[in-house]
Amino acid sequence: MNVWVIGASRGIGLGLVERYLAQGARVLAVVRTPNAALDALAAAAKGRLRVVTGDLRDPDLGTRLLDELGDGALERLIVNAGIMGPAEENGQRASVAELGELFLTNAVAPLRLLDALAPRMAAEGVVACLSSQMGSVSLARAAEMPLYGASKAALNSLLQSWVVGRQPAFAVLALHPGWVRTELGGDKAPVEVADSVAGLVATIDARAGQSGSAFLDYQGQALPW
Ligand SMILES: NC(=O)c1ccc[n+]([C@@H]2O[C@H](COP(=O)([O-])OP(=O)(O)OC[C@H]3O[C@@H](n4cnc5c(N)ncnc54)[C@H](OP(=O)(O)O)[C@@H]3O)[C@@H](O)[C@H]2O)c1
């Protein structure tokens, strides 16, 4: 199985790479900067892990990555990369550059990549984008991080629109990983990376062969959009 993880240098992305390697998959890890943790995984993976340099914001990333696929199909595309955005969560004070980077990284760039790679997705494959429960408009849990929440709500909306417009054979998921102890989640977060990742991978793999979009948490529970 070919699995691509975009934004795999640390945190949940690195955990996803480890988990899929342990399951025997061939993994492509896309990172802005390679690091020792990935080098060690690659050395132990006997050719099943390739680390490729790339930035999710690069408009040509998808086209460039297609060269990595050869003749095969892509069974799992996981767009994990995401940012918290400006420390100042008051949208009126955040700069144009900060707002642009937040919404480009968290919402628009994942869709641009999906668009470029969709023709090579396996019919029974799964595309999963790391969203957040803060992206649920109906749950309204983003009061403390409204811009971050809005960027994930935008991601969810773009994913839904893309699926309605394209009607792909493969599944397209927006995933909430839990509140996870990473640089982004902070050290008070209750969920370990390994537990989040185990649940995310089970949730992703359970959707193989089903078309349509869904917003799910790492325990496989549906979240309201
Ligand atoms: N942790 C939580 O509690 C939580 C909760 C809900 C949702 N999420 C979502 O889950 C995903 C992973 O979060 P995390 O907690 O693992 O975050 P993290 O520890 O901050 O790691 C973020 C990862 O994204 C990469 N990244 C960011 N911008 C990128 C870009 N433009 N191109 C390529 N890679 C990029 C980072 O790479 P660099 O090393 O190059 O910066 C890093 O590997 C994010 O989408 C986040 O919004 C997390």
Short mmCIF file of C-alpha atoms and ligand atoms in Angstrom, two decimals:
data_model
loop_
_atom_site.label_atom_id
_atom_site.label_comp_id
_atom_site.label_asym_id
_atom_site.label_seq_id
_atom_site.Cartn_x
_atom_site.Cartn_y
_atom_site.Cartn_z
CA MET A 1 0.00 0.00 0.00
CA ASN A 2 1.29 3.49 -0.94
CA VAL A 3 0.78 6.06 1.83
CA TRP A 4 1.77 9.71 1.56
CA VAL A 5 1.96 11.92 4.64
CA ILE A 6 2.30 15.63 3.95
CA GLY A 7 3.87 17.45 6.91
CA ALA A 8 5.63 14.52 8.56
CA SER A 9 8.56 16.05 10.42
CA ARG A 10 7.14 15.79 13.96
CA GLY A 11 3.99 15.45 16.06
CA ILE A 12 1.04 13.58 14.57
CA GLY A 13 2.55 13.48 11.07
CA LEU A 14 5.69 11.68 12.25
CA GLY A 15 3.49 9.33 14.30
CA LEU A 16 1.42 8.49 11.21
CA VAL A 17 4.59 7.63 9.28
CA GLU A 18 5.74 5.29 12.07
CA ARG A 19 2.35 3.62 12.35
CA TYR A 20 1.93 2.96 8.62
CA LEU A 21 5.51 1.65 8.39
CA ALA A 22 4.75 -0.74 11.26
CA GLN A 23 1.76 -1.98 9.25
CA GLY A 24 4.00 -2.76 6.28
CA ALA A 25 3.05 0.16 4.00
CA ARG A 26 5.35 2.00 1.60
CA VAL A 27 5.42 5.56 2.91
CA LEU A 28 6.38 8.88 1.35
CA ALA A 29 7.01 11.51 4.01
CA VAL A 30 6.90 15.10 2.77
CA VAL A 31 8.68 17.57 5.04
CA ARG A 32 9.99 21.10 4.84
CA THR A 33 13.25 20.02 6.50
CA PRO A 34 14.44 16.40 6.90
CA ASN A 35 15.49 15.45 10.44
CA ALA A 36 17.23 12.72 12.42
CA ALA A 37 13.99 11.03 13.53
CA LEU A 38 12.96 10.46 9.91
CA ASP A 39 16.48 9.42 8.92
CA ALA A 40 16.42 6.77 11.65
CA LEU A 41 13.00 5.51 10.53
CA ALA A 42 14.17 5.40 6.90
CA ALA A 43 17.29 3.44 7.85
CA ALA A 44 15.18 0.84 9.66
CA ALA A 45 12.46 0.66 7.01
CA LYS A 46 14.58 -1.12 4.38
CA GLY A 47 13.48 1.03 1.46
CA ARG A 48 9.81 1.41 2.46
CA LEU A 49 10.20 5.04 3.60
CA ARG A 50 11.17 7.88 1.29
CA VAL A 51 11.61 11.36 2.69
CA VAL A 52 10.96 14.15 0.20
CA THR A 53 11.39 17.86 0.77
CA GLY A 54 8.31 19.95 0.10
CA ASP A 55 6.19 22.77 1.45
CA LEU A 56 2.40 22.38 1.45
CA ARG A 57 2.08 26.02 0.38
CA ASP A 58 4.03 25.40 -2.84
CA PRO A 59 1.46 25.56 -5.68
CA ASP A 60 3.51 23.04 -7.70
CA LEU A 61 3.90 20.52 -4.88
CA GLY A 62 1.28 18.09 -6.26
CA THR A 63 2.74 18.04 -9.77
CA ARG A 64 6.24 17.54 -8.41
CA LEU A 65 5.14 14.72 -6.10
CA LEU A 66 3.45 12.82 -8.93
CA ASP A 67 6.92 11.93 -10.23
CA GLU A 68 7.44 9.98 -6.99
CA LEU A 69 4.50 7.66 -7.68
CA GLY A 70 5.79 5.93 -10.81
CA ASP A 71 3.12 3.68 -12.30
CA GLY A 72 1.39 2.89 -9.00
CA ALA A 73 -1.80 4.28 -7.48
CA LEU A 74 -1.99 6.20 -4.25
CA GLU A 75 -4.01 4.38 -1.58
CA ARG A 76 -3.72 6.90 1.27
CA LEU A 77 -3.10 10.64 1.01
CA ILE A 78 -2.88 12.24 4.45
CA VAL A 79 -2.57 16.01 4.56
CA ASN A 80 -1.42 16.52 8.13
CA ALA A 81 0.46 19.83 7.90
CA GLY A 82 -1.27 22.62 9.73
CA ILE A 83 -0.45 25.71 11.76
CA MET A 84 -2.00 27.46 14.73
CA GLY A 85 -1.79 30.87 13.10
CA PRO A 86 -1.13 34.25 14.67
CA ALA A 87 -0.77 34.36 18.43
CA GLU A 88 -3.10 37.35 18.33
CA GLU A 89 -6.42 35.61 17.78
CA ASN A 90 -8.23 38.86 17.22
CA GLY A 91 -8.74 38.88 13.46
CA GLN A 92 -8.78 42.65 13.39
CA ARG A 93 -5.21 42.82 14.66
CA ALA A 94 -3.62 39.93 12.75
CA SER A 95 -1.60 41.05 9.74
CA VAL A 96 -2.56 40.33 6.14
CA ALA A 97 0.48 38.06 5.87
CA GLU A 98 -0.48 36.08 9.00
CA LEU A 99 -4.07 35.66 7.86
CA GLY A 100 -2.95 34.66 4.39
CA GLU A 101 -0.52 32.06 5.70
CA LEU A 102 -3.10 30.57 8.10
CA PHE A 103 -5.87 30.17 5.53
CA LEU A 104 -3.50 29.12 2.74
CA THR A 105 -1.81 26.43 4.85
CA ASN A 106 -4.83 25.07 6.70
CA ALA A 107 -7.56 25.38 4.08
CA VAL A 108 -6.59 26.19 0.48
CA ALA A 109 -3.28 24.34 0.02
CA PRO A 110 -4.67 20.92 1.09
CA LEU A 111 -7.37 21.24 -1.59
CA ARG A 112 -4.87 22.31 -4.22
CA LEU A 113 -2.86 19.17 -3.46
CA LEU A 114 -5.97 16.99 -3.52
CA ASP A 115 -6.88 18.44 -6.90
CA ALA A 116 -3.45 17.62 -8.33
CA LEU A 117 -3.25 14.09 -6.92
CA ALA A 118 -6.88 12.97 -7.32
CA PRO A 119 -6.33 11.46 -10.80
CA ARG A 120 -3.80 9.05 -9.26
CA MET A 121 -5.84 8.05 -6.21
CA ALA A 122 -6.86 4.40 -6.06
CA ALA A 123 -10.63 3.97 -6.38
CA GLU A 124 -10.65 2.26 -2.96
CA GLY A 125 -8.29 4.85 -1.51
CA VAL A 126 -8.74 7.45 1.21
CA VAL A 127 -7.77 11.11 1.35
CA ALA A 128 -7.63 12.39 4.94
CA CYS A 129 -7.01 15.99 5.97
CA LEU A 130 -6.23 16.85 9.56
CA SER A 131 -8.97 19.22 10.59
CA SER A 132 -10.12 19.94 14.15
CA GLN A 133 -13.29 19.83 16.17
CA MET A 134 -12.74 23.61 16.31
CA GLY A 135 -13.69 23.58 12.63
CA SER A 136 -17.20 22.43 13.49
CA VAL A 137 -19.49 25.43 13.05
CA SER A 138 -22.33 23.69 14.88
CA LEU A 139 -20.25 22.64 17.91
CA ALA A 140 -18.91 26.22 18.23
CA ARG A 141 -15.86 25.19 20.30
CA ALA A 142 -13.37 27.68 18.84
CA ALA A 143 -14.13 30.73 20.97
CA GLU A 144 -10.56 30.78 22.31
CA MET A 145 -8.97 30.26 18.88
CA PRO A 146 -11.49 31.67 16.41
CA LEU A 147 -9.12 32.21 13.51
CA TYR A 148 -7.67 28.71 13.78
CA GLY A 149 -11.21 27.33 14.06
CA ALA A 150 -12.32 29.35 11.05
CA SER A 151 -9.38 28.04 9.01
CA LYS A 152 -10.40 24.45 9.77
CA ALA A 153 -14.07 25.26 9.07
CA ALA A 154 -12.89 26.61 5.71
CA LEU A 155 -10.97 23.38 5.12
CA ASN A 156 -14.08 21.33 5.90
CA SER A 157 -16.22 23.46 3.61
CA LEU A 158 -13.71 23.22 0.75
CA LEU A 159 -13.50 19.43 1.17
CA GLN A 160 -17.29 19.09 1.08
CA SER A 161 -17.57 21.31 -1.99
CA TRP A 162 -14.80 19.42 -3.76
CA VAL A 163 -16.51 16.07 -3.14
CA VAL A 164 -19.91 17.35 -4.25
CA GLY A 165 -18.38 18.82 -7.41
CA ARG A 166 -16.12 15.89 -8.33
CA GLN A 167 -17.99 12.84 -6.94
CA PRO A 168 -14.75 10.84 -6.52
CA ALA A 169 -14.79 7.05 -6.08
CA PHE A 170 -12.42 7.36 -3.09
CA ALA A 171 -13.27 8.57 0.43
CA VAL A 172 -12.44 12.11 1.56
CA LEU A 173 -12.17 12.68 5.31
CA ALA A 174 -11.79 15.66 7.62
CA LEU A 175 -10.30 14.25 10.83
CA HIS A 176 -10.12 15.55 14.40
CA PRO A 177 -7.11 13.89 16.06
CA GLY A 178 -8.15 14.65 19.65
CA TRP A 179 -6.37 17.20 21.80
CA VAL A 180 -2.89 15.78 21.32
CA ARG A 181 0.38 16.43 23.19
CA THR A 182 2.49 18.01 20.42
CA GLU A 183 4.06 21.38 19.85
CA LEU A 184 0.70 22.62 18.51
CA GLY A 185 -1.45 20.88 21.14
CA GLY A 186 0.79 21.88 24.08
CA ASP A 187 1.92 19.88 27.11
CA LYS A 188 -1.47 19.94 28.86
CA ALA A 189 -3.12 17.95 26.07
CA PRO A 190 -4.50 14.63 27.37
CA VAL A 191 -3.98 12.46 24.28
CA GLU A 192 -0.59 10.88 23.42
CA VAL A 193 0.54 10.99 19.79
CA ALA A 194 0.64 7.17 19.67
CA ASP A 195 -3.00 6.86 20.82
CA SER A 196 -4.23 9.55 18.43
CA VAL A 197 -2.37 8.01 15.54
CA ALA A 198 -3.59 4.47 16.26
CA GLY A 199 -7.17 5.76 16.19
CA LEU A 200 -6.63 7.93 13.10
CA VAL A 201 -5.14 5.06 11.10
CA ALA A 202 -7.97 2.69 12.11
CA THR A 203 -10.53 5.37 11.19
CA ILE A 204 -8.87 6.07 7.83
CA ASP A 205 -8.48 2.41 6.91
CA ALA A 206 -12.09 1.62 7.88
CA ARG A 207 -13.28 4.08 5.20
CA ALA A 208 -11.40 2.43 2.33
CA GLY A 209 -13.84 1.49 -0.43
CA GLN A 210 -16.50 4.01 0.64
CA SER A 211 -17.01 7.17 -1.37
CA GLY A 212 -18.21 10.54 -0.11
CA SER A 213 -16.97 12.87 2.61
CA ALA A 214 -17.11 12.54 6.39
CA PHE A 215 -15.96 14.54 9.42
CA LEU A 216 -14.72 12.06 12.04
CA ASP A 217 -12.71 12.08 15.24
CA TYR A 218 -9.77 9.77 15.95
CA GLN A 219 -12.11 7.27 17.58
CA GLY A 220 -14.18 7.01 14.41
CA GLN A 221 -17.12 9.05 15.76
CA ALA A 222 -18.89 11.39 13.34
CA LEU A 223 -18.66 15.11 14.15
CA PRO A 224 -21.25 17.66 13.03
CA TRP A 225 -19.97 19.95 10.26
N1 LIG B 1 -2.34 18.63 18.46
C1 LIG B 1 -3.64 18.82 18.56
O1 LIG B 1 -4.22 18.82 19.67
C2 LIG B 1 -4.48 19.02 17.32
C3 LIG B 1 -5.87 19.16 17.49
C4 LIG B 1 -6.68 19.33 16.37
C5 LIG B 1 -6.10 19.34 15.11
N2 LIG B 1 -4.75 19.22 14.96
C6 LIG B 1 -4.21 19.25 13.60
O2 LIG B 1 -3.40 18.11 13.38
C7 LIG B 1 -2.33 18.41 12.47
C8 LIG B 1 -0.99 18.04 13.08
O3 LIG B 1 -0.88 18.76 14.30
P1 LIG B 1 0.34 18.55 15.33
O4 LIG B 1 -0.27 18.72 16.68
O5 LIG B 1 1.12 17.33 15.01
O6 LIG B 1 1.18 19.88 15.00
P2 LIG B 1 2.74 20.21 15.16
O7 LIG B 1 3.35 19.36 16.21
O8 LIG B 1 2.82 21.68 15.26
O9 LIG B 1 3.30 19.73 13.73
C9 LIG B 1 2.86 20.38 12.58
C10 LIG B 1 3.47 19.66 11.38
O10 LIG B 1 3.01 20.33 10.19
C11 LIG B 1 4.15 20.66 9.42
N3 LIG B 1 3.89 21.83 8.58
C12 LIG B 1 3.34 23.01 8.94
N4 LIG B 1 3.27 23.83 7.88
C13 LIG B 1 3.79 23.14 6.82
C14 LIG B 1 3.99 23.43 5.45
N5 LIG B 1 3.65 24.63 4.94
N6 LIG B 1 4.52 22.49 4.65
C15 LIG B 1 4.88 21.28 5.16
N7 LIG B 1 4.72 20.94 6.46
C16 LIG B 1 4.19 21.86 7.27
C17 LIG B 1 5.24 20.92 10.44
O11 LIG B 1 6.49 20.90 9.79
P3 LIG B 1 7.76 21.82 10.28
O12 LIG B 1 8.52 20.96 11.25
O13 LIG B 1 8.49 22.10 9.01
O14 LIG B 1 7.21 23.06 10.92
C18 LIG B 1 4.99 19.74 11.38
O15 LIG B 1 5.50 18.55 10.84
C19 LIG B 1 -2.48 19.91 12.15
O16 LIG B 1 -3.18 20.08 10.93
C20 LIG B 1 -3.30 20.44 13.31
O17 LIG B 1 -4.02 21.61 12.99
C21 LIG B 1 -3.93 19.06 16.04
#
